[in-house]
Every structure is written in structure tokens, then in C-alpha cells.
Amino acid sequence: MPERAAEPVLVAGAGPVGLSLALALARAGVSVEVFEALPELAREERASTFHPPTLEMFEEWGVLAPILARGMKIHNLQFWERSSRKLVADFPYRCIAEDTPHPFRFQCPQHQVTPLLRDALLATGRAALHMQHALSDFEDADAGVLARFETPHGPVSRRGRFLCGADGAKSRVRERLALPLSGKTYEDRFLLVGSDLDFSRFFPGMGPVSYIFDPEEWVIVMQLVELVRVVFRMRPDEAEDFALSEAQIRARIGRFLGAPADFRIHMRSVYRVHQRVAERFRVGNVLLLGDAAHVNNPAGGMGMNSGIHDAHHLAHSLVRVLAGEDGGLLDEYAAARRRVAVESVQRDSDRNYAALGSRDAEARNRELRETAADPRRAREYLLRASMLAQRAAQRPQPALQPAAQEAAAR
């Protein structure tokens, strides 16, 4: 291996994607340094869904058991109709029991997962995590990347063999590469409310993850260990402050339930969503992954998962390149993951979003019922919904074996 490969891989961003990449690299024997602009790991209520392929990756990296202890396994995916208050379709995850060792959807807020990834990363002894290091600039040359960071104690420079931008939708890495995120922003805004309300009291038989169809105000209900997250589609003319007021939140939930209810509000926020992708995921020794490379609407919970899948693929490619294989493997990573982002993640999440507010409810509901009633079609549906179909469409990425780890470390 060339001597320059001894330089660490630099990772900008200590969210679930950046930490996953760093952990995968460090466990394979690669020195890695992670840089995060914030003083501590983010604690905001963000993504909370983990699909089976992601759980398989966590198992490969040795962190699955502590992660599973923090959340809930979801064994059925449900779809309801708001107007009739009836169950449209129920998809049991046992349909994919032969396709994955983890045939369930797992609900856990990402801010409870990132500390576990961080601790596992630091325990490898091959990684450093630098908080309050905001990337300001970098220089890329054949020999590697010189990155500059602003810190409370002044500017800092670090040299690495590669720089990986996992620094989110407002990525400084992508900005410095002059790569815009092309696509669209949805007109709708979404109201997210966390409460202790038991929705099954009002929708008998409602499971912990349910999508409720309505052409005007669809709803998504997701049960977590400590609270229930509910997402409402907002009206275009609705003022944000008005929607976030406690009185309006209680009135909105009351209309949805069709009856008054007593509950505590634990959190609330309004957000917009986008469907965008960078033109390229690689420029020289600089690579993009996660939200820095692509963003999509949250219907189906594919955003964070696809970013972690980026990290899994990129880690394998970097380990092989650092062990002396052809650098074209990184171009293959960039092309393959961009193709997945456009042709699979964005397509499927856009389809999920359209179904929530479809005005052709009869055709949508009939299709879902027929699909759920047919074991073969139900399995195919869950393979797509669980992102397992995406995995099958890609070149296999086997777990790194000790020999590969030792080669990467040399």
C-alpha cells in the first residue's frame, strides 16, 4: 500500500451517517477523524425509522444489540382511511422473514442511536472525534485533502487521504464543490407533534405505525418508546405560529380523533421537505453521502436509512482502495448510490407521498387490499417498503473479513 494511505480518512459531520461511515472504517482498521460543528451530538427530534438492511449493517458493525434495547420493533405496517376510520390494509413483516434476519421495522429516535455509534467508534482506538470543528475550506490534490476548520480556539488544519462530506442538507463540503442539490421542494408543510396520546383508543386495532389517508389532511402515526409522533399535512394558507399553538394542536388532534382527548404535548415543529440530489457524489478525493448528497420526503422513512446505506457502500470501497485496489471503485460508489437515490429512494418516497393524499381513494385502497391479501405481492411490497429490494439490485457488499481489515490497517 502506498505510504500516503496511512493518512486518516476525514469525515465532516457526526450524525448517524457520518458516525456510521467512521465506525465501518475504523472496524476495518482504517484511521479516521470525524469533525462536527456542534458542541455536542444533535438532540433534535429527527428521523426515527430503521429498516431491516440498516439493522443488518448495525449488526455487522457490532452495535445492533444496544440499539435494539433503545426502541420498538414494529411487526405490522398499516394503512387507514381517515373519512371512514377503517383499516385499508395490514402488511405483516413476517412476509419477509426469509429475506432478512430482522423482519421488522424498528422505531427509535436517531439522537438515541448516535451516542451508541460514537461510543463504539471511539472504542476501536482508531478514531478521533472533534466537536466544535466547523469545516471552512479544503484543498484537494492527488496526495490527499487538506481541510481547515474553525474552532473556539482558532483555525485548525488536518490532512487526510480522503474527505467525506456527511454534513447534512446544508453541506459545506458540497457547497465548496459547487454542487447544488437539484430537484424540487414540496408545496406542503408538515406539522410534527410528540405526545403521550394512545391513538388506538380512538382507532381500534391501530398499530404502532400507521399511515392515514386523506386528500386534505393526511396523518402519519409512529409509536416510540417514550412518546407517539404524529405528522399532519398543513393547509397552504395556515400560519406556522398559529399551527404550533397549543390550542390549535389540541383542536387539530380532536378533529382527527372525532372526540376530545386528554394528552400532554412533549414537542412540536413545522418543516418543509425536499426531493433533491447532487449531480455527482465524488470530486477527486472528496465524496458525498447522506443528506449532503440527496434529500427526500420522509414518507416511508427512507432518508436516514439511505444515508447509512451510502456509508456502508462507501466504507467498503474506501477500504479496498486504501488496500491498493483501483480508485475507480469510488466512481462506482458514486454512480451506484446516486442511481439508488434517484431511481429507488426518491421514486418510492414520492409514490408514498402521493398515495397519502390521493383523490382516487377507491383505486388506491383496492390496490392495497389486493396486494396485502396476496402473500407474493405482500412480500414484494414489503421488500420495497423495507428497502430490501434496493439491496438486491446493487452489487453485493459482503461484511469485511479479518483479512481485509488487516490489509487495510497495513
mmCIF file of C-alpha atoms in Angstrom:
data_model
loop_
_atom_site.group_PDB
_atom_site.id
_atom_site.type_symbol
_atom_site.label_atom_id
_atom_site.label_comp_id
_atom_site.label_asym_id
_atom_site.label_seq_id
_atom_site.Cartn_x
_atom_site.Cartn_y
_atom_site.Cartn_z
ATOM 1 C CA MET A 1 0.000 0.000 0.000
ATOM 2 C CA PRO A 2 1.326 3.497 -0.768
ATOM 3 C CA GLU A 3 2.607 5.329 2.269
ATOM 4 C CA ARG A 4 0.057 8.138 1.854
ATOM 5 C CA ALA A 5 -2.739 5.666 2.657
ATOM 6 C CA ALA A 6 -1.593 5.842 6.294
ATOM 7 C CA GLU A 7 -3.202 9.283 6.474
ATOM 8 C CA PRO A 8 -6.673 9.184 8.061
ATOM 9 C CA VAL A 9 -9.955 9.478 6.273
ATOM 10 C CA LEU A 10 -11.607 12.759 7.288
ATOM 11 C CA VAL A 11 -15.369 12.771 7.869
ATOM 12 C CA ALA A 12 -17.329 16.031 8.123
ATOM 13 C CA GLY A 13 -20.470 15.527 10.204
ATOM 14 C CA ALA A 14 -21.195 13.442 13.322
ATOM 15 C CA GLY A 15 -24.787 12.499 12.606
ATOM 16 C CA PRO A 16 -25.914 8.894 12.101
ATOM 17 C CA VAL A 17 -24.465 8.821 8.568
ATOM 18 C CA GLY A 18 -21.041 10.255 9.370
ATOM 19 C CA LEU A 19 -20.662 8.139 12.502
ATOM 20 C CA SER A 20 -21.748 5.010 10.609
ATOM 21 C CA LEU A 21 -19.108 5.618 7.947
ATOM 22 C CA ALA A 22 -16.426 6.289 10.548
ATOM 23 C CA LEU A 23 -17.357 3.195 12.560
ATOM 24 C CA ALA A 24 -17.313 0.945 9.492
ATOM 25 C CA LEU A 25 -13.890 2.282 8.503
ATOM 26 C CA ALA A 26 -12.407 2.074 11.979
ATOM 27 C CA ARG A 27 -13.613 -1.508 12.474
ATOM 28 C CA ALA A 28 -11.875 -2.346 9.178
ATOM 29 C CA GLY A 29 -8.591 -0.961 10.506
ATOM 30 C CA VAL A 30 -8.685 2.461 8.842
ATOM 31 C CA SER A 31 -7.692 5.542 10.850
ATOM 32 C CA VAL A 32 -10.493 8.108 10.772
ATOM 33 C CA GLU A 33 -11.160 11.578 12.169
ATOM 34 C CA VAL A 34 -14.678 12.987 12.482
ATOM 35 C CA PHE A 35 -15.384 16.711 12.671
ATOM 36 C CA GLU A 36 -18.658 18.160 13.952
ATOM 37 C CA ALA A 37 -19.599 21.857 14.030
ATOM 38 C CA LEU A 38 -21.901 21.490 17.058
ATOM 39 C CA PRO A 39 -20.607 21.330 20.653
ATOM 40 C CA GLU A 40 -22.462 18.033 21.225
ATOM 41 C CA LEU A 41 -24.314 15.430 19.213
ATOM 42 C CA ALA A 42 -27.629 16.769 17.916
ATOM 43 C CA ARG A 43 -30.627 16.066 20.160
ATOM 44 C CA GLU A 44 -33.455 17.378 17.992
ATOM 45 C CA GLU A 45 -36.376 15.103 17.139
ATOM 46 C CA ARG A 46 -35.426 13.923 13.685
ATOM 47 C CA ALA A 47 -35.643 10.578 11.879
ATOM 48 C CA SER A 48 -36.772 7.568 13.901
ATOM 49 C CA THR A 49 -37.281 4.690 11.453
ATOM 50 C CA PHE A 50 -34.692 1.976 10.830
ATOM 51 C CA HIS A 51 -35.338 -0.614 8.120
ATOM 52 C CA PRO A 52 -34.038 -4.229 8.044
ATOM 53 C CA PRO A 53 -30.973 -3.608 5.803
ATOM 54 C CA THR A 54 -29.829 -0.882 8.189
ATOM 55 C CA LEU A 55 -30.211 -3.245 11.141
ATOM 56 C CA GLU A 56 -28.087 -5.796 9.272
ATOM 57 C CA MET A 57 -25.379 -3.143 8.906
ATOM 58 C CA PHE A 58 -25.560 -2.286 12.605
ATOM 59 C CA GLU A 59 -25.110 -5.980 13.340
ATOM 60 C CA GLU A 60 -22.053 -6.094 11.073
ATOM 61 C CA TRP A 61 -20.589 -3.141 12.989
ATOM 62 C CA GLY A 62 -21.285 -4.687 16.391
ATOM 63 C CA VAL A 63 -23.832 -2.140 17.635
ATOM 64 C CA LEU A 64 -27.199 -3.783 16.965
ATOM 65 C CA ALA A 65 -27.885 -5.158 20.454
ATOM 66 C CA PRO A 66 -27.564 -1.840 22.330
ATOM 67 C CA ILE A 67 -29.569 -0.054 19.621
ATOM 68 C CA LEU A 68 -32.414 -2.578 19.785
ATOM 69 C CA ALA A 69 -32.548 -2.027 23.546
ATOM 70 C CA ARG A 70 -33.469 1.624 22.951
ATOM 71 C CA GLY A 71 -36.507 1.319 20.694
ATOM 72 C CA MET A 72 -39.526 -0.647 19.460
ATOM 73 C CA LYS A 73 -39.844 -3.451 16.935
ATOM 74 C CA ILE A 74 -42.808 -2.898 14.620
ATOM 75 C CA HIS A 75 -44.284 -6.111 13.205
ATOM 76 C CA ASN A 76 -47.103 -4.710 11.055
ATOM 77 C CA LEU A 77 -47.351 -1.793 8.622
ATOM 78 C CA GLN A 78 -50.871 -0.375 8.424
ATOM 79 C CA PHE A 79 -52.828 1.949 6.164
ATOM 80 C CA TRP A 80 -56.095 3.568 7.218
ATOM 81 C CA GLU A 81 -58.690 5.848 5.652
ATOM 82 C CA ARG A 82 -59.499 8.910 7.689
ATOM 83 C CA SER A 83 -63.013 9.556 6.393
ATOM 84 C CA SER A 84 -64.313 6.058 7.139
ATOM 85 C CA ARG A 85 -61.954 5.443 10.081
ATOM 86 C CA LYS A 86 -61.404 1.950 8.672
ATOM 87 C CA LEU A 87 -58.301 -0.140 8.140
ATOM 88 C CA VAL A 88 -57.443 -0.322 4.442
ATOM 89 C CA ALA A 89 -54.544 -2.796 4.539
ATOM 90 C CA ASP A 90 -52.241 -4.512 7.024
ATOM 91 C CA PHE A 91 -48.828 -5.842 5.965
ATOM 92 C CA PRO A 92 -47.205 -8.242 8.470
ATOM 93 C CA TYR A 93 -43.428 -8.175 8.345
ATOM 94 C CA ARG A 94 -43.339 -11.949 8.720
ATOM 95 C CA CYS A 95 -43.841 -11.914 4.927
ATOM 96 C CA ILE A 96 -40.123 -11.106 4.617
ATOM 97 C CA ALA A 97 -38.864 -13.437 7.352
ATOM 98 C CA GLU A 98 -36.884 -15.465 4.804
ATOM 99 C CA ASP A 99 -35.302 -12.322 3.313
ATOM 100 C CA THR A 100 -33.676 -10.830 6.395
ATOM 101 C CA PRO A 101 -32.706 -11.861 9.935
ATOM 102 C CA HIS A 102 -34.574 -8.759 11.133
ATOM 103 C CA PRO A 103 -38.102 -8.907 9.650
ATOM 104 C CA PHE A 104 -39.475 -5.816 11.339
ATOM 105 C CA ARG A 105 -39.353 -2.059 11.234
ATOM 106 C CA PHE A 106 -37.541 -0.506 14.170
ATOM 107 C CA GLN A 107 -38.579 2.816 15.711
ATOM 108 C CA CYS A 108 -36.019 4.763 17.737
ATOM 109 C CA PRO A 109 -35.118 8.483 17.585
ATOM 110 C CA GLN A 110 -31.784 8.976 15.884
ATOM 111 C CA HIS A 111 -30.477 11.068 18.766
ATOM 112 C CA GLN A 112 -30.593 7.924 20.911
ATOM 113 C CA VAL A 113 -28.634 5.962 18.305
ATOM 114 C CA THR A 114 -25.824 8.412 17.599
ATOM 115 C CA PRO A 115 -24.273 8.206 21.110
ATOM 116 C CA LEU A 116 -24.070 4.427 20.715
ATOM 117 C CA LEU A 117 -22.355 4.785 17.342
ATOM 118 C CA ARG A 118 -19.965 7.351 18.842
ATOM 119 C CA ASP A 119 -19.045 5.136 21.796
ATOM 120 C CA ALA A 120 -18.443 2.136 19.538
ATOM 121 C CA LEU A 121 -16.332 4.290 17.217
ATOM 122 C CA LEU A 122 -14.090 5.616 19.980
ATOM 123 C CA ALA A 123 -13.753 2.117 21.456
ATOM 124 C CA THR A 124 -11.980 0.955 18.287
ATOM 125 C CA GLY A 125 -8.919 3.042 19.187
ATOM 126 C CA ARG A 126 -8.593 4.090 15.540
ATOM 127 C CA ALA A 127 -10.736 7.214 15.568
ATOM 128 C CA ALA A 128 -10.849 10.762 16.871
ATOM 129 C CA LEU A 129 -13.992 12.865 17.220
ATOM 130 C CA HIS A 130 -13.587 16.648 17.164
ATOM 131 C CA MET A 131 -16.591 18.667 18.326
ATOM 132 C CA GLN A 132 -16.971 22.395 17.568
ATOM 133 C CA HIS A 133 -14.923 22.000 14.409
ATOM 134 C CA ALA A 134 -16.809 23.681 11.571
ATOM 135 C CA LEU A 135 -15.372 22.992 8.134
ATOM 136 C CA SER A 136 -14.407 26.267 6.461
ATOM 137 C CA ASP A 137 -12.427 25.173 3.411
ATOM 138 C CA PHE A 138 -10.294 22.425 1.909
ATOM 139 C CA GLU A 139 -7.716 21.821 -0.795
ATOM 140 C CA ASP A 140 -7.744 18.626 -2.820
ATOM 141 C CA ALA A 141 -4.671 17.242 -4.570
ATOM 142 C CA ASP A 142 -3.546 13.832 -5.786
ATOM 143 C CA ALA A 143 -1.855 13.112 -2.474
ATOM 144 C CA GLY A 144 -4.967 13.827 -0.404
ATOM 145 C CA VAL A 145 -7.010 16.618 1.142
ATOM 146 C CA LEU A 146 -6.021 19.460 3.458
ATOM 147 C CA ALA A 147 -9.121 20.541 5.402
ATOM 148 C CA ARG A 148 -9.472 23.683 7.502
ATOM 149 C CA PHE A 149 -11.817 24.087 10.439
ATOM 150 C CA GLU A 150 -12.953 26.951 12.629
ATOM 151 C CA THR A 151 -12.907 26.154 16.342
ATOM 152 C CA PRO A 152 -13.439 28.136 19.573
ATOM 153 C CA HIS A 153 -9.637 28.178 19.906
ATOM 154 C CA GLY A 154 -8.917 29.373 16.389
ATOM 155 C CA PRO A 155 -8.430 27.754 12.973
ATOM 156 C CA VAL A 156 -7.215 24.166 12.721
ATOM 157 C CA SER A 157 -5.921 22.234 9.697
ATOM 158 C CA ARG A 158 -5.954 18.467 9.163
ATOM 159 C CA ARG A 159 -4.598 16.416 6.300
ATOM 160 C CA GLY A 160 -6.277 13.210 5.197
ATOM 161 C CA ARG A 161 -6.255 10.785 2.308
ATOM 162 C CA PHE A 162 -9.961 11.414 1.599
ATOM 163 C CA LEU A 163 -12.606 13.863 2.819
ATOM 164 C CA CYS A 164 -16.158 12.528 3.156
ATOM 165 C CA GLY A 165 -18.986 15.055 3.447
ATOM 166 C CA ALA A 166 -21.744 13.733 5.711
ATOM 167 C CA ASP A 167 -22.591 17.231 6.910
ATOM 168 C CA GLY A 168 -26.265 17.375 6.030
ATOM 169 C CA ALA A 169 -28.537 19.141 3.578
ATOM 170 C CA LYS A 170 -26.662 22.432 4.042
ATOM 171 C CA SER A 171 -23.337 20.693 3.470
ATOM 172 C CA ARG A 172 -20.276 22.927 3.473
ATOM 173 C CA VAL A 173 -18.401 20.183 1.640
ATOM 174 C CA ARG A 174 -20.931 20.167 -1.193
ATOM 175 C CA GLU A 175 -21.015 23.964 -1.228
ATOM 176 C CA ARG A 176 -17.245 24.139 -1.671
ATOM 177 C CA LEU A 177 -17.523 21.664 -4.550
ATOM 178 C CA ALA A 178 -20.094 23.978 -6.172
ATOM 179 C CA LEU A 179 -22.575 21.119 -6.498
ATOM 180 C CA PRO A 180 -26.164 22.263 -5.975
ATOM 181 C CA LEU A 181 -28.950 19.929 -4.905
ATOM 182 C CA SER A 182 -31.232 19.796 -7.933
ATOM 183 C CA GLY A 183 -34.876 18.830 -7.684
ATOM 184 C CA LYS A 184 -37.998 20.198 -6.036
ATOM 185 C CA THR A 185 -39.400 21.451 -2.766
ATOM 186 C CA TYR A 186 -42.895 20.256 -1.899
ATOM 187 C CA GLU A 187 -45.514 22.946 -1.513
ATOM 188 C CA ASP A 188 -46.863 21.292 1.611
ATOM 189 C CA ARG A 189 -45.544 21.853 5.088
ATOM 190 C CA PHE A 190 -45.746 19.249 7.821
ATOM 191 C CA LEU A 191 -46.635 19.645 11.487
ATOM 192 C CA LEU A 192 -44.874 17.185 13.797
ATOM 193 C CA VAL A 193 -46.277 16.679 17.301
ATOM 194 C CA GLY A 194 -44.957 14.382 20.014
ATOM 195 C CA SER A 195 -47.400 13.388 22.741
ATOM 196 C CA ASP A 196 -48.404 10.599 25.127
ATOM 197 C CA LEU A 197 -51.718 10.008 23.364
ATOM 198 C CA ASP A 198 -52.834 6.420 22.702
ATOM 199 C CA PHE A 199 -54.384 6.633 19.245
ATOM 200 C CA SER A 200 -55.594 3.028 19.334
ATOM 201 C CA ARG A 201 -58.270 4.115 21.827
ATOM 202 C CA PHE A 202 -59.923 6.044 19.007
ATOM 203 C CA PHE A 203 -58.936 3.798 16.089
ATOM 204 C CA PRO A 204 -59.490 0.276 17.479
ATOM 205 C CA GLY A 205 -56.873 -2.064 16.082
ATOM 206 C CA MET A 206 -54.499 0.706 15.014
ATOM 207 C CA GLY A 207 -50.905 -0.479 15.086
ATOM 208 C CA PRO A 208 -47.883 1.495 16.262
ATOM 209 C CA VAL A 209 -47.009 2.637 12.724
ATOM 210 C CA SER A 210 -49.989 3.729 10.648
ATOM 211 C CA TYR A 211 -50.470 5.921 7.587
ATOM 212 C CA ILE A 212 -53.905 7.566 7.465
ATOM 213 C CA PHE A 213 -55.078 8.633 4.013
ATOM 214 C CA ASP A 214 -56.920 11.888 3.390
ATOM 215 C CA PRO A 215 -56.837 14.230 0.364
ATOM 216 C CA GLU A 216 -56.768 17.348 2.557
ATOM 217 C CA GLU A 217 -55.019 16.438 5.807
ATOM 218 C CA TRP A 218 -53.353 13.033 5.811
ATOM 219 C CA VAL A 219 -51.745 11.829 9.035
ATOM 220 C CA ILE A 220 -48.824 9.571 9.982
ATOM 221 C CA VAL A 221 -48.720 7.977 13.446
ATOM 222 C CA MET A 222 -45.481 6.449 14.758
ATOM 223 C CA GLN A 223 -45.157 4.952 18.230
ATOM 224 C CA LEU A 224 -41.802 5.328 20.006
ATOM 225 C CA VAL A 225 -40.834 4.072 23.449
ATOM 226 C CA GLU A 226 -41.312 7.400 25.201
ATOM 227 C CA LEU A 227 -43.918 9.131 23.032
ATOM 228 C CA VAL A 228 -46.048 8.995 19.911
ATOM 229 C CA ARG A 229 -45.042 11.082 16.913
ATOM 230 C CA VAL A 230 -47.862 12.261 14.677
ATOM 231 C CA VAL A 231 -47.368 14.163 11.425
ATOM 232 C CA PHE A 232 -50.131 16.289 9.865
ATOM 233 C CA ARG A 233 -50.195 17.831 6.415
ATOM 234 C CA MET A 234 -50.807 21.572 6.870
ATOM 235 C CA ARG A 235 -53.044 23.789 4.762
ATOM 236 C CA PRO A 236 -51.167 26.082 2.337
ATOM 237 C CA ASP A 237 -52.675 29.207 3.929
ATOM 238 C CA GLU A 238 -52.004 28.142 7.515
ATOM 239 C CA ALA A 239 -49.690 30.385 9.548
ATOM 240 C CA GLU A 240 -46.874 28.496 11.254
ATOM 241 C CA ASP A 241 -47.228 30.202 14.645
ATOM 242 C CA PHE A 242 -50.960 29.507 14.567
ATOM 243 C CA ALA A 243 -50.442 25.824 13.786
ATOM 244 C CA LEU A 244 -47.854 25.458 16.569
ATOM 245 C CA SER A 245 -50.022 26.971 19.301
ATOM 246 C CA GLU A 246 -51.187 24.516 21.936
ATOM 247 C CA ALA A 247 -54.846 25.395 21.394
ATOM 248 C CA GLN A 248 -54.639 24.661 17.674
ATOM 249 C CA ILE A 249 -52.691 21.441 18.149
ATOM 250 C CA ARG A 250 -55.344 20.192 20.570
ATOM 251 C CA ALA A 251 -58.127 21.265 18.209
ATOM 252 C CA ARG A 252 -56.440 19.568 15.244
ATOM 253 C CA ILE A 253 -55.936 16.290 17.097
ATOM 254 C CA GLY A 254 -59.502 16.476 18.409
ATOM 255 C CA ARG A 255 -60.838 16.790 14.855
ATOM 256 C CA PHE A 256 -58.724 13.862 13.771
ATOM 257 C CA LEU A 257 -59.900 11.648 16.638
ATOM 258 C CA GLY A 258 -63.517 12.757 16.388
ATOM 259 C CA ALA A 259 -63.636 13.201 20.139
ATOM 260 C CA PRO A 260 -61.877 15.188 22.864
ATOM 261 C CA ALA A 261 -58.804 13.611 24.419
ATOM 262 C CA ASP A 262 -56.530 14.328 27.359
ATOM 263 C CA PHE A 263 -52.818 14.256 26.470
ATOM 264 C CA ARG A 264 -49.522 16.007 27.072
ATOM 265 C CA ILE A 265 -47.588 17.680 24.265
ATOM 266 C CA HIS A 266 -43.882 16.841 24.501
ATOM 267 C CA MET A 267 -42.618 18.521 21.326
ATOM 268 C CA ARG A 268 -43.839 20.313 18.199
ATOM 269 C CA SER A 269 -42.288 21.628 14.990
ATOM 270 C CA VAL A 270 -43.089 22.596 11.400
ATOM 271 C CA TYR A 271 -40.883 21.645 8.482
ATOM 272 C CA ARG A 272 -40.751 21.574 4.707
ATOM 273 C CA VAL A 273 -39.440 18.645 2.718
ATOM 274 C CA HIS A 274 -37.468 18.389 -0.477
ATOM 275 C CA GLN A 275 -36.696 15.911 -3.215
ATOM 276 C CA ARG A 276 -33.200 16.817 -4.390
ATOM 277 C CA VAL A 277 -29.943 15.163 -5.417
ATOM 278 C CA ALA A 278 -26.404 16.350 -6.167
ATOM 279 C CA GLU A 279 -25.115 15.991 -9.720
ATOM 280 C CA ARG A 280 -22.109 13.994 -8.509
ATOM 281 C CA PHE A 281 -21.187 12.205 -5.292
ATOM 282 C CA ARG A 282 -17.425 12.292 -5.958
ATOM 283 C CA VAL A 283 -14.969 15.008 -6.985
ATOM 284 C CA GLY A 284 -11.357 13.836 -6.748
ATOM 285 C CA ASN A 285 -10.601 12.766 -3.178
ATOM 286 C CA VAL A 286 -13.823 14.288 -1.838
ATOM 287 C CA LEU A 287 -17.002 12.223 -1.533
ATOM 288 C CA LEU A 288 -20.579 12.970 -0.512
ATOM 289 C CA LEU A 289 -23.087 10.806 1.314
ATOM 290 C CA GLY A 290 -26.377 11.114 3.168
ATOM 291 C CA ASP A 291 -28.265 14.405 3.099
ATOM 292 C CA ALA A 292 -25.159 16.129 1.770
ATOM 293 C CA ALA A 293 -25.722 14.135 -1.437
ATOM 294 C CA HIS A 294 -29.500 13.661 -1.562
ATOM 295 C CA VAL A 295 -32.623 14.619 0.371
ATOM 296 C CA ASN A 296 -36.141 13.254 0.006
ATOM 297 C CA ASN A 297 -39.547 13.464 1.643
ATOM 298 C CA PRO A 298 -39.936 11.379 4.810
ATOM 299 C CA ALA A 299 -42.911 9.245 3.710
ATOM 300 C CA GLY A 300 -41.697 5.704 4.281
ATOM 301 C CA GLY A 301 -38.702 6.630 6.439
ATOM 302 C CA MET A 302 -36.058 6.188 3.743
ATOM 303 C CA GLY A 303 -33.895 9.305 4.125
ATOM 304 C CA MET A 304 -31.644 8.450 7.058
ATOM 305 C CA ASN A 305 -31.583 4.776 6.079
ATOM 306 C CA SER A 306 -30.360 5.525 2.558
ATOM 307 C CA GLY A 307 -27.613 7.713 4.036
ATOM 308 C CA ILE A 308 -26.443 4.878 6.287
ATOM 309 C CA HIS A 309 -26.503 2.597 3.239
ATOM 310 C CA ASP A 310 -24.304 5.151 1.469
ATOM 311 C CA ALA A 311 -21.898 4.875 4.401
ATOM 312 C CA HIS A 312 -21.846 1.081 4.212
ATOM 313 C CA HIS A 313 -21.091 1.067 0.488
ATOM 314 C CA LEU A 314 -18.525 3.869 0.711
ATOM 315 C CA ALA A 315 -16.678 2.232 3.615
ATOM 316 C CA HIS A 316 -16.219 -0.979 1.638
ATOM 317 C CA SER A 317 -14.980 0.967 -1.383
ATOM 318 C CA LEU A 318 -12.549 3.086 0.632
ATOM 319 C CA VAL A 319 -11.104 0.055 2.432
ATOM 320 C CA ARG A 320 -10.408 -1.651 -0.888
ATOM 321 C CA VAL A 321 -8.855 1.470 -2.431
ATOM 322 C CA LEU A 322 -6.691 2.050 0.631
ATOM 323 C CA ALA A 323 -5.572 -1.576 0.377
ATOM 324 C CA GLY A 324 -4.268 -0.882 -3.129
ATOM 325 C CA GLU A 325 -7.216 -1.578 -5.432
ATOM 326 C CA ASP A 326 -8.196 0.735 -8.266
ATOM 327 C CA GLY A 327 -9.565 4.161 -7.342
ATOM 328 C CA GLY A 328 -12.345 3.638 -9.861
ATOM 329 C CA LEU A 329 -14.186 1.795 -7.092
ATOM 330 C CA LEU A 330 -15.047 5.218 -5.696
ATOM 331 C CA ASP A 331 -16.577 6.244 -9.012
ATOM 332 C CA GLU A 332 -18.616 3.051 -8.874
ATOM 333 C CA TYR A 333 -19.785 4.012 -5.382
ATOM 334 C CA ALA A 334 -20.777 7.493 -6.547
ATOM 335 C CA ALA A 335 -22.662 6.236 -9.604
ATOM 336 C CA ALA A 336 -24.393 3.364 -7.804
ATOM 337 C CA ARG A 337 -25.569 5.375 -4.823
ATOM 338 C CA ARG A 338 -26.752 8.280 -6.979
ATOM 339 C CA ARG A 339 -28.709 5.818 -9.098
ATOM 340 C CA VAL A 340 -30.324 4.357 -5.965
ATOM 341 C CA ALA A 341 -31.165 7.860 -4.708
ATOM 342 C CA VAL A 342 -32.881 8.828 -7.953
ATOM 343 C CA GLU A 343 -34.391 5.591 -9.208
ATOM 344 C CA SER A 344 -35.359 3.972 -5.935
ATOM 345 C CA VAL A 345 -35.403 6.151 -2.811
ATOM 346 C CA GLN A 346 -36.843 9.278 -4.410
ATOM 347 C CA ARG A 347 -39.217 7.329 -6.633
ATOM 348 C CA ASP A 348 -40.564 5.221 -3.766
ATOM 349 C CA SER A 349 -40.834 8.076 -1.256
ATOM 350 C CA ASP A 350 -42.586 10.247 -3.857
ATOM 351 C CA ARG A 351 -45.027 7.406 -4.549
ATOM 352 C CA ASN A 352 -45.680 7.034 -0.810
ATOM 353 C CA TYR A 353 -46.294 10.752 -0.501
ATOM 354 C CA ALA A 354 -48.699 10.828 -3.457
ATOM 355 C CA ALA A 355 -50.717 7.920 -2.038
ATOM 356 C CA LEU A 356 -51.305 9.710 1.269
ATOM 357 C CA GLY A 357 -53.318 12.496 -0.355
ATOM 358 C CA SER A 358 -54.644 10.743 -3.454
ATOM 359 C CA ARG A 359 -58.132 11.791 -4.536
ATOM 360 C CA ASP A 360 -58.675 8.466 -6.271
ATOM 361 C CA ALA A 361 -59.140 6.711 -2.948
ATOM 362 C CA GLU A 362 -61.158 3.822 -4.335
ATOM 363 C CA ALA A 363 -58.458 2.696 -6.782
ATOM 364 C CA ARG A 364 -55.648 3.190 -4.224
ATOM 365 C CA ASN A 365 -57.469 1.287 -1.495
ATOM 366 C CA ARG A 366 -58.449 -1.561 -3.808
ATOM 367 C CA GLU A 367 -54.859 -1.961 -4.966
ATOM 368 C CA LEU A 368 -53.546 -2.006 -1.387
ATOM 369 C CA ARG A 369 -56.166 -4.512 -0.222
ATOM 370 C CA GLU A 370 -55.459 -6.863 -3.113
ATOM 371 C CA THR A 371 -51.722 -6.564 -2.555
ATOM 372 C CA ALA A 372 -51.981 -7.280 1.177
ATOM 373 C CA ALA A 373 -54.233 -10.298 0.521
ATOM 374 C CA ASP A 374 -51.753 -11.950 -1.859
ATOM 375 C CA PRO A 375 -48.695 -13.366 0.010
ATOM 376 C CA ARG A 376 -46.395 -12.996 -3.008
ATOM 377 C CA ARG A 377 -47.424 -9.403 -3.694
ATOM 378 C CA ALA A 378 -47.383 -8.552 0.021
ATOM 379 C CA ARG A 379 -43.800 -9.791 0.245
ATOM 380 C CA GLU A 380 -42.792 -7.773 -2.822
ATOM 381 C CA TYR A 381 -44.454 -4.690 -1.336
ATOM 382 C CA LEU A 382 -42.624 -5.049 1.976
ATOM 383 C CA LEU A 383 -39.312 -5.704 0.224
ATOM 384 C CA ARG A 384 -39.691 -2.270 -1.399
ATOM 385 C CA ALA A 385 -41.031 -0.573 1.727
ATOM 386 C CA SER A 386 -38.191 -2.058 3.805
ATOM 387 C CA MET A 387 -35.510 -1.075 1.256
ATOM 388 C CA LEU A 388 -34.526 -4.721 0.810
ATOM 389 C CA ALA A 389 -35.343 -4.586 -2.896
ATOM 390 C CA GLN A 390 -32.745 -1.808 -3.269
ATOM 391 C CA ARG A 391 -30.108 -4.024 -1.687
ATOM 392 C CA ALA A 392 -30.863 -6.862 -4.091
ATOM 393 C CA ALA A 393 -30.479 -4.518 -7.065
ATOM 394 C CA GLN A 394 -26.944 -3.473 -6.054
ATOM 395 C CA ARG A 395 -23.618 -5.258 -6.255
ATOM 396 C CA PRO A 396 -23.326 -7.362 -3.079
ATOM 397 C CA GLN A 397 -21.301 -5.736 -0.296
ATOM 398 C CA PRO A 398 -20.221 -8.616 1.981
ATOM 399 C CA ALA A 399 -19.140 -7.937 5.528
ATOM 400 C CA LEU A 400 -15.477 -7.020 5.816
ATOM 401 C CA GLN A 401 -13.495 -10.071 6.828
ATOM 402 C CA PRO A 402 -10.490 -10.001 9.191
ATOM 403 C CA ALA A 403 -8.077 -10.421 6.283
ATOM 404 C CA ALA A 404 -9.496 -7.336 4.603
ATOM 405 C CA GLN A 405 -9.332 -5.461 7.883
ATOM 406 C CA GLU A 406 -5.686 -6.393 8.365
ATOM 407 C CA ALA A 407 -4.826 -5.419 4.784
ATOM 408 C CA ALA A 408 -6.479 -2.043 5.276
ATOM 409 C CA ALA A 409 -4.600 -1.498 8.511
ATOM 410 C CA ARG A 410 -1.181 -2.212 6.989
#
